[in-house]
Short mmCIF file of C-alpha atoms in Angstrom, two decimals:
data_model
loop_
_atom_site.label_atom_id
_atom_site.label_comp_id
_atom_site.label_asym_id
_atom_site.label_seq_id
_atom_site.Cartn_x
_atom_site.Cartn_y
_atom_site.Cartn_z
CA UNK A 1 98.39 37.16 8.92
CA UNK A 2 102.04 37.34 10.77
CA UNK A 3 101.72 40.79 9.65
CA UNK A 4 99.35 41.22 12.75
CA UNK A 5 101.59 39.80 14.94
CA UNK A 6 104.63 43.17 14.84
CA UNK A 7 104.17 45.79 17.06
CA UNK A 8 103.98 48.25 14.63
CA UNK A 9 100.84 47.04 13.02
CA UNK A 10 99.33 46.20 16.06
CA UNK A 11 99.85 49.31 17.17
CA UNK A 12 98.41 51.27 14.04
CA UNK A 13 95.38 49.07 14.88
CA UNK A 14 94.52 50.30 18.51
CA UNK A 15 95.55 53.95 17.55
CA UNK A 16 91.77 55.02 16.24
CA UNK A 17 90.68 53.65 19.05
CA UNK A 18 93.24 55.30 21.51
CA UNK A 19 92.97 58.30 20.65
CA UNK A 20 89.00 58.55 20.57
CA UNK A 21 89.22 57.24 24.12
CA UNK A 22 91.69 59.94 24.69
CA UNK A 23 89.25 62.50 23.50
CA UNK A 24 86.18 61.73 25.18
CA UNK A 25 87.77 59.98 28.53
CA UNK A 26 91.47 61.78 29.24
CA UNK A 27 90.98 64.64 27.95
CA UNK A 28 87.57 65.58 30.36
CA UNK A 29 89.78 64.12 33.20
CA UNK A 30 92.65 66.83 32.78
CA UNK A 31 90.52 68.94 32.11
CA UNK A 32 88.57 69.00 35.72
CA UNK A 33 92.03 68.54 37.01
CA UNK A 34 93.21 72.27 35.75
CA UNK A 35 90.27 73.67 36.87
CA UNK A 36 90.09 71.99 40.27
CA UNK A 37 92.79 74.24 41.22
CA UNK A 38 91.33 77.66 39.77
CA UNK A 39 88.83 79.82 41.15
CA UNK A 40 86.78 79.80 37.64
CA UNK A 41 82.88 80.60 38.10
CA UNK A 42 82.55 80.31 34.48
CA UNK A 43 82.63 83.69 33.76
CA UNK A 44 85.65 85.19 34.59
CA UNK A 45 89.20 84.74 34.26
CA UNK A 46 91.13 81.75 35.71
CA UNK A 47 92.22 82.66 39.31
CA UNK A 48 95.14 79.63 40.22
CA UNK A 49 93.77 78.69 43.72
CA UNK A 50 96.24 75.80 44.73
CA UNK A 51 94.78 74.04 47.22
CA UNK A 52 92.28 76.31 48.23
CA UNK A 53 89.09 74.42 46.48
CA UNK A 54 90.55 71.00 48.56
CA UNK A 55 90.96 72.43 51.91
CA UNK A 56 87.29 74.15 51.46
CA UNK A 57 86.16 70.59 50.86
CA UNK A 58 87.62 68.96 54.01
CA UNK A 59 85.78 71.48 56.01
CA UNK A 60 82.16 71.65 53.83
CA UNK A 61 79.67 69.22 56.26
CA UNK A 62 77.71 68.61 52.88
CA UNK A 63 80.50 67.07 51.53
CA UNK A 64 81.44 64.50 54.30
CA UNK A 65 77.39 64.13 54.34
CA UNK A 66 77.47 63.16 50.56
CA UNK A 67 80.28 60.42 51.19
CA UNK A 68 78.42 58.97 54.46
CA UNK A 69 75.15 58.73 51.81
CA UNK A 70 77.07 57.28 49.40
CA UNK A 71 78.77 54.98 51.23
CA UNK A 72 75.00 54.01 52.76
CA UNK A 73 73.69 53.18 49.22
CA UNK A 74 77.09 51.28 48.30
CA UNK A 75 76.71 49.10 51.56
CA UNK A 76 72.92 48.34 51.01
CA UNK A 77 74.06 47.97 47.28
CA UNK A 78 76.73 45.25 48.57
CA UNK A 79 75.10 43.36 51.42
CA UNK A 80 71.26 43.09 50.18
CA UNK A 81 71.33 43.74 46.21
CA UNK A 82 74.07 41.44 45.06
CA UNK A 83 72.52 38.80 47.85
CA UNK A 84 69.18 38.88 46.74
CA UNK A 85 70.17 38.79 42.58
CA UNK A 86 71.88 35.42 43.19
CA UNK A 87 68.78 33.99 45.21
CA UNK A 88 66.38 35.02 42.89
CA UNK A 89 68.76 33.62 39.72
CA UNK A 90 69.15 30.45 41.76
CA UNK A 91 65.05 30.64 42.39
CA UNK A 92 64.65 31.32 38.63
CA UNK A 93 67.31 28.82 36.86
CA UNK A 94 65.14 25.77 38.31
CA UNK A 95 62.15 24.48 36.68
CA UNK A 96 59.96 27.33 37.28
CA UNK A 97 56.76 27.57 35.78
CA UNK A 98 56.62 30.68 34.11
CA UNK A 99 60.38 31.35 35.09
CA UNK A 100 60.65 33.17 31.63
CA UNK A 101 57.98 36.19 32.25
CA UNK A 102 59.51 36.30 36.22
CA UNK A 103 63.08 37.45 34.78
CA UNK A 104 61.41 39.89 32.28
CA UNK A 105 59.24 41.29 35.04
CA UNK A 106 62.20 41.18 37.36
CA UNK A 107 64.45 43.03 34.61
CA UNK A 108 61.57 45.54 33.95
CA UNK A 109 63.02 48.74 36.24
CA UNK A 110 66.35 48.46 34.86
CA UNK A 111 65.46 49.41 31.51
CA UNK A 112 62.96 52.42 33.21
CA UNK A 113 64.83 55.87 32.87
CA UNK A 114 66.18 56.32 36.43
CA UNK A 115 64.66 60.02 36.40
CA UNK A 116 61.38 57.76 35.70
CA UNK A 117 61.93 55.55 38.66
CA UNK A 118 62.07 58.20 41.00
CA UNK A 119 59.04 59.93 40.42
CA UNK A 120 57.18 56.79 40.27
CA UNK A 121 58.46 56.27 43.91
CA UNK A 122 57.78 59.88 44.87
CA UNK A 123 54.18 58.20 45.13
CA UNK A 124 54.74 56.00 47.05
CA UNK A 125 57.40 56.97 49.77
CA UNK A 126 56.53 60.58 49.95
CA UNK A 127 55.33 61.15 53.95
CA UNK A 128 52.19 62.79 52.91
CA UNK A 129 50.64 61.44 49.57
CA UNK A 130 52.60 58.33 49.48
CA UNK A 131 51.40 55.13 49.15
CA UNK A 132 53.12 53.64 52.05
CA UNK A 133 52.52 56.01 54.50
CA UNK A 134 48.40 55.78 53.49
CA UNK A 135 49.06 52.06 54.06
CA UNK A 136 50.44 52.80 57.57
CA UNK A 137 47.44 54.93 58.23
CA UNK A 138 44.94 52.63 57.47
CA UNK A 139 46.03 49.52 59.24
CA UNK A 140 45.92 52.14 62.56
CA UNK A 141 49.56 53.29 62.49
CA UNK A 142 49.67 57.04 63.67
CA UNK A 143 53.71 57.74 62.89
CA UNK A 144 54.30 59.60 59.35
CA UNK A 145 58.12 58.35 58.65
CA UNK A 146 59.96 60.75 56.78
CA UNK A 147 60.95 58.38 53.63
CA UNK A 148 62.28 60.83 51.97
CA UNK A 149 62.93 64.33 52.22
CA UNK A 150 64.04 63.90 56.00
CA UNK A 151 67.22 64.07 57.64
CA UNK A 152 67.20 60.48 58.14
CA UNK A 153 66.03 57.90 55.89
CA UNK A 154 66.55 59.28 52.51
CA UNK A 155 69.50 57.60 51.87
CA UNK A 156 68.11 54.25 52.56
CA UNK A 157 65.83 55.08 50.68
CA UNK A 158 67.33 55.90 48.00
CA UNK A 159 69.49 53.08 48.60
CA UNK A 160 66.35 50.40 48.51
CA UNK A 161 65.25 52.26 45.26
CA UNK A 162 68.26 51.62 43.74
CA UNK A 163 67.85 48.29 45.03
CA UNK A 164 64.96 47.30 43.04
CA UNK A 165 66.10 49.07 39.58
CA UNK A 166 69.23 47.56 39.20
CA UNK A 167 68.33 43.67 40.71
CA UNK A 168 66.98 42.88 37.53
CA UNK A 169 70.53 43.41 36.03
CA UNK A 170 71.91 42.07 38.70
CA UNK A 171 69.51 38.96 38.64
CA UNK A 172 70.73 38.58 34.88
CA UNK A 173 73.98 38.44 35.11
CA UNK A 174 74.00 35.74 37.50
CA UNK A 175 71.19 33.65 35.77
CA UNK A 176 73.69 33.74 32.60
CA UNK A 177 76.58 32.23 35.37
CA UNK A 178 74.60 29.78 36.52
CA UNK A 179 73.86 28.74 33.01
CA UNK A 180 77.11 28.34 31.82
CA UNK A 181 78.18 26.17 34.63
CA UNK A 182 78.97 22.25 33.43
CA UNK A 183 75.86 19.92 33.92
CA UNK A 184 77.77 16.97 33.75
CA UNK A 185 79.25 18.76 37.50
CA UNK A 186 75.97 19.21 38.86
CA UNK A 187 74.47 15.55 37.36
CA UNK A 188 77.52 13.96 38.98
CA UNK A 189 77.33 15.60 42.65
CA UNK A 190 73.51 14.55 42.45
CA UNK A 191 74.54 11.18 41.56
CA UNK A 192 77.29 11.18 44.85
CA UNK A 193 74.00 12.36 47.04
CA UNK A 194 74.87 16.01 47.16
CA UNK A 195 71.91 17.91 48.68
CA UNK A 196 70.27 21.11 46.95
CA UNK A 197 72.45 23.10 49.61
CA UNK A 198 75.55 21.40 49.41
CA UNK A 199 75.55 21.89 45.68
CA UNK A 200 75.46 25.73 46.00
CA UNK A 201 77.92 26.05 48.71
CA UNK A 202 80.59 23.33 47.18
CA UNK A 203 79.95 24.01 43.39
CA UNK A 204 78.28 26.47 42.07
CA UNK A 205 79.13 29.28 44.43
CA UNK A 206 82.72 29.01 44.11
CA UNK A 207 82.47 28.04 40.28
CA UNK A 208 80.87 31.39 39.84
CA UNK A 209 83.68 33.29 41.70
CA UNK A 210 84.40 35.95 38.40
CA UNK A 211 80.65 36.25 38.05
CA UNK A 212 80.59 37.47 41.48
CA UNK A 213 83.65 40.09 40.64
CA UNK A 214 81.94 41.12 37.45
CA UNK A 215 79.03 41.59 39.67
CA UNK A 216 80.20 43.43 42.35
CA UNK A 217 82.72 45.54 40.23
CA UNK A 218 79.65 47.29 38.18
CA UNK A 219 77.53 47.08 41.59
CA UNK A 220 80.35 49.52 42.88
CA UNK A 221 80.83 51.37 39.58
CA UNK A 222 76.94 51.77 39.28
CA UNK A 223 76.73 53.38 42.69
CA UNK A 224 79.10 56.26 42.32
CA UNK A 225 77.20 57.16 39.49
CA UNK A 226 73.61 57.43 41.06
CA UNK A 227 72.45 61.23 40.52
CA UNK A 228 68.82 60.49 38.74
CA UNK A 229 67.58 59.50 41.46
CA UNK A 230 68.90 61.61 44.07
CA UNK A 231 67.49 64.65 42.19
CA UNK A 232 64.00 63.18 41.38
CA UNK A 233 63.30 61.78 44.78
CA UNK A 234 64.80 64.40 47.45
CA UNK A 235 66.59 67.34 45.18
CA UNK A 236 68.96 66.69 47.88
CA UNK A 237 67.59 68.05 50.33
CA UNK A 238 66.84 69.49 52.93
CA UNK A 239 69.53 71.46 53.49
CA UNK A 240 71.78 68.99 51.48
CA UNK A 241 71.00 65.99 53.79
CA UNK A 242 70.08 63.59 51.12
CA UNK A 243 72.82 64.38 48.82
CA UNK A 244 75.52 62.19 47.30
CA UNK A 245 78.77 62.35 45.72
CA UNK A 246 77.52 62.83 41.97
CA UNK A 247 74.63 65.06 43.22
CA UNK A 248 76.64 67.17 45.43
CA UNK A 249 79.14 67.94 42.93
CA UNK A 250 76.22 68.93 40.60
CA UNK A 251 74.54 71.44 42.41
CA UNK A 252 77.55 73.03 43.50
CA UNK A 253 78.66 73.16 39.64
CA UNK A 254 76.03 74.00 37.75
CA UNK A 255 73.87 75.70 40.54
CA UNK A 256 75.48 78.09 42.73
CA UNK A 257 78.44 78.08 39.59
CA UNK A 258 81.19 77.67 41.84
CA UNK A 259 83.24 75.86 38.57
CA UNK A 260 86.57 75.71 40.48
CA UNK A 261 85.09 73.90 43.50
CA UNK A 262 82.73 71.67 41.83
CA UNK A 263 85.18 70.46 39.68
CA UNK A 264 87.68 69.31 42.64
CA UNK A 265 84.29 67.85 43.69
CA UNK A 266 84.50 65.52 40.89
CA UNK A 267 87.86 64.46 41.11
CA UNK A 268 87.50 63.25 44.31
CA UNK A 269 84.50 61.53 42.86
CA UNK A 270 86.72 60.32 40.51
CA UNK A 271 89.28 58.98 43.10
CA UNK A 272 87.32 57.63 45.55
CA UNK A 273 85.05 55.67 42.73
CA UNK A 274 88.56 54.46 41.49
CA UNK A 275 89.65 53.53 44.50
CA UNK A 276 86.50 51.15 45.48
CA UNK A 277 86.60 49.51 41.56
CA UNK A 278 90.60 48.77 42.01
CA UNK A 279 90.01 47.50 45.53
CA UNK A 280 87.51 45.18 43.66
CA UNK A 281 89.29 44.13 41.25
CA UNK A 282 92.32 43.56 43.54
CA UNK A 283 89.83 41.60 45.86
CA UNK A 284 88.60 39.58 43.37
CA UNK A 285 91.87 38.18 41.91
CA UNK A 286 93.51 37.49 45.05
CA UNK A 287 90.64 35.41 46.16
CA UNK A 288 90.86 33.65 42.65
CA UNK A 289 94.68 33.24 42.84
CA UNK A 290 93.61 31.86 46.50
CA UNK A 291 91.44 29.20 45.47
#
C-alpha cells in the first residue's frame, strides 16, 4: 500500500472526482461570471456591459429589499431555530416516554417538499382564509394581520416557516451530539453534585462546540438557498416586498429574461452566501482554538 502514499497516485485518485466537481460546480460558476458582465436576454448576441449589470443593482430597491429579507430569515434562522433544536434535543435525549415517535414527528417537515410546506401554510397564514386569522376572529379579535402577502410580515413569516421545516434537522443533529458525548463525564459530574443546569452549561455545551459549527454552518448555507418557499407562500410579492436573494434573482432571470442582470444577481448571491459560511467557519475555529 506505500504505493498510495506518492503524490502521483494520490493524485490520479482524486482526479475523477476533480474534474466531475469541476463540471457541475466551476464550470456553472464561470459561467454566470461571463455573463454577469453581458447584456444577454437569451436571445441575442452577447453585448459586454462591464459594470453596467452591478451598478444597476446598487440602485434596484428590490434588491437591497431581498438582502434586508434575507438577512431577516438568517437572523430568526440564528437566534430562535438553532436555540430551540438544542432544547428540544436536550428535552428529547432524557428518558422520555415516547421520545422515539417525538423526534420522528419533530423530523416530519424536513423531509416535506418545501414547495409542499408552503402551500400547506398558505392555509393557515393567508389574511383571509387562513387558519390563524379565523382563530383571531373567533376569540373576538377584529385586526386581519397581513401574514403574508403584505409589506410587512412576510419575511417573518417566511422566516418562522422555515423555522419549523428545518428544526427537525436541526433537532437531529444535535440529538446525535449529545449522544456521542462520554457518559462516564456526565456519571462523574452527577457523582461531584453537578445540577441538571450546571451540567449543560460546564459540559455538554462546550463539549458540543463543532456540533454547534456544523449546525450553524448548514443553518447559514440552508438560508441562502430558500426560494420554495418564497414562491409558494408570497410569489414575492407585492411589488417584490417579500422577495429574497434566490427568489429575486429568479424572477429577474427567468421572468422578465434580463440573463445579463440576473446572472450578476447570482453572483452576489454567491458572494455574500460565501462570505456568511467562511465567517462561520472562521468563527467557529477561533472559538475552538480559544478554548
Amino acid at each position: 500500500m506505500n504505493w498510495l502514499t506518492t503524490r502521483r497516485h494520490f493524485a490520479l485518485m482524486v482526479a475523477p472526482a476533480l474534474i466531475i466537481y469541476s463540471l457541475y460546480m466551476i464550470y456553472p460558476i464561470l459561467y454566470s461570471l461571463y455573463y454577469s458582465f453581458t447584456h444577454f436576454d437569451g436571445v441575442s448576441a452577447n453585448g459586454f456591459a462591464g459594470l453596467d449589470n452591478y451598478q444597476q443593482m446598487a440602485q434596484d430597491d428590490a434588491f437591497w429589499t431581498s438582502m434586508r429579507n434575507t438577512g431577516i430569515i438568517l437572523g430568526i434562522a440564528l437566534f430562535l431555530l438553532i436555540p430551540l433544536g438544542f432544547l428540544l434535543a436536550i428535552l428529547l435525549s432524557g428518558r422520555v416516554r415516547g421520545s422515539g415517535a417525538l423526534r420522528a414527528l419533530v423530523f416530519a417537515p424536513a423531509i416535506i417538499a418545501p414547495i409542499l410546506v408552503g402551500l400547506i401554510f398558505i392555509f393557515i397564514l393567508d389574511p383571509k382564509i387562513g387558519l390563524v386569522n379565523a382563530f383571531l376572529l373567533a376569540i373576538g379579535v377584529p385586526a386581519h394581520p397581513q401574514w403574508i402577502g403584505g409589506s410587512t410580515l412576510s419575511p417573518y413569516s417566511i422566516g418562522l416557516v422555515y423555522l419549523w421545516q428545518q428544526i427537525g434537522f436541526v433537532l437531529t443533529i444535535f440529538y446525535a451530539g449529545l449522544r456521542m458525548l462520554p457518559r462516564d463525564v456526565m456519571e462523574a459530574s452527577s457523582l461531584d453534585g453537578a445540577s441538571r443546569w450546571q451540567q449543560l452549561r460546564h459540559i455538554q455545551i462546550p463539549m458540543m462546540r463543532e456540533t454547534f459549527g456544523i449546525v450553524t454552518a448548514l443553518v447559514v448555507t440552508g438560508v441562502f438557498k430558500v426560494f420554495e418557499l418564497v414562491y409558494a407562500l408570497t410569489g414575492g410579492g407585492p411589488v417584490h416586498l417579500s422577495e429574497v436573494m434566490v427568489s429575486y434573482m429568479y424572477h429577474i432571470t427567468f421572468t422578465t429574461q434580463q440573463y445579463g442582470y440576473g446572472m450578476a444577481l447570482a453572483v452576489v448571491v454567491f458572494v455574500v452566501g460565501s462570505l456568511a459560511s467562511a465567517a462561520t467557519f472562521l468563527g467557529n475555529r477561533r472559538k475552538g482554538e480559544a478554548t
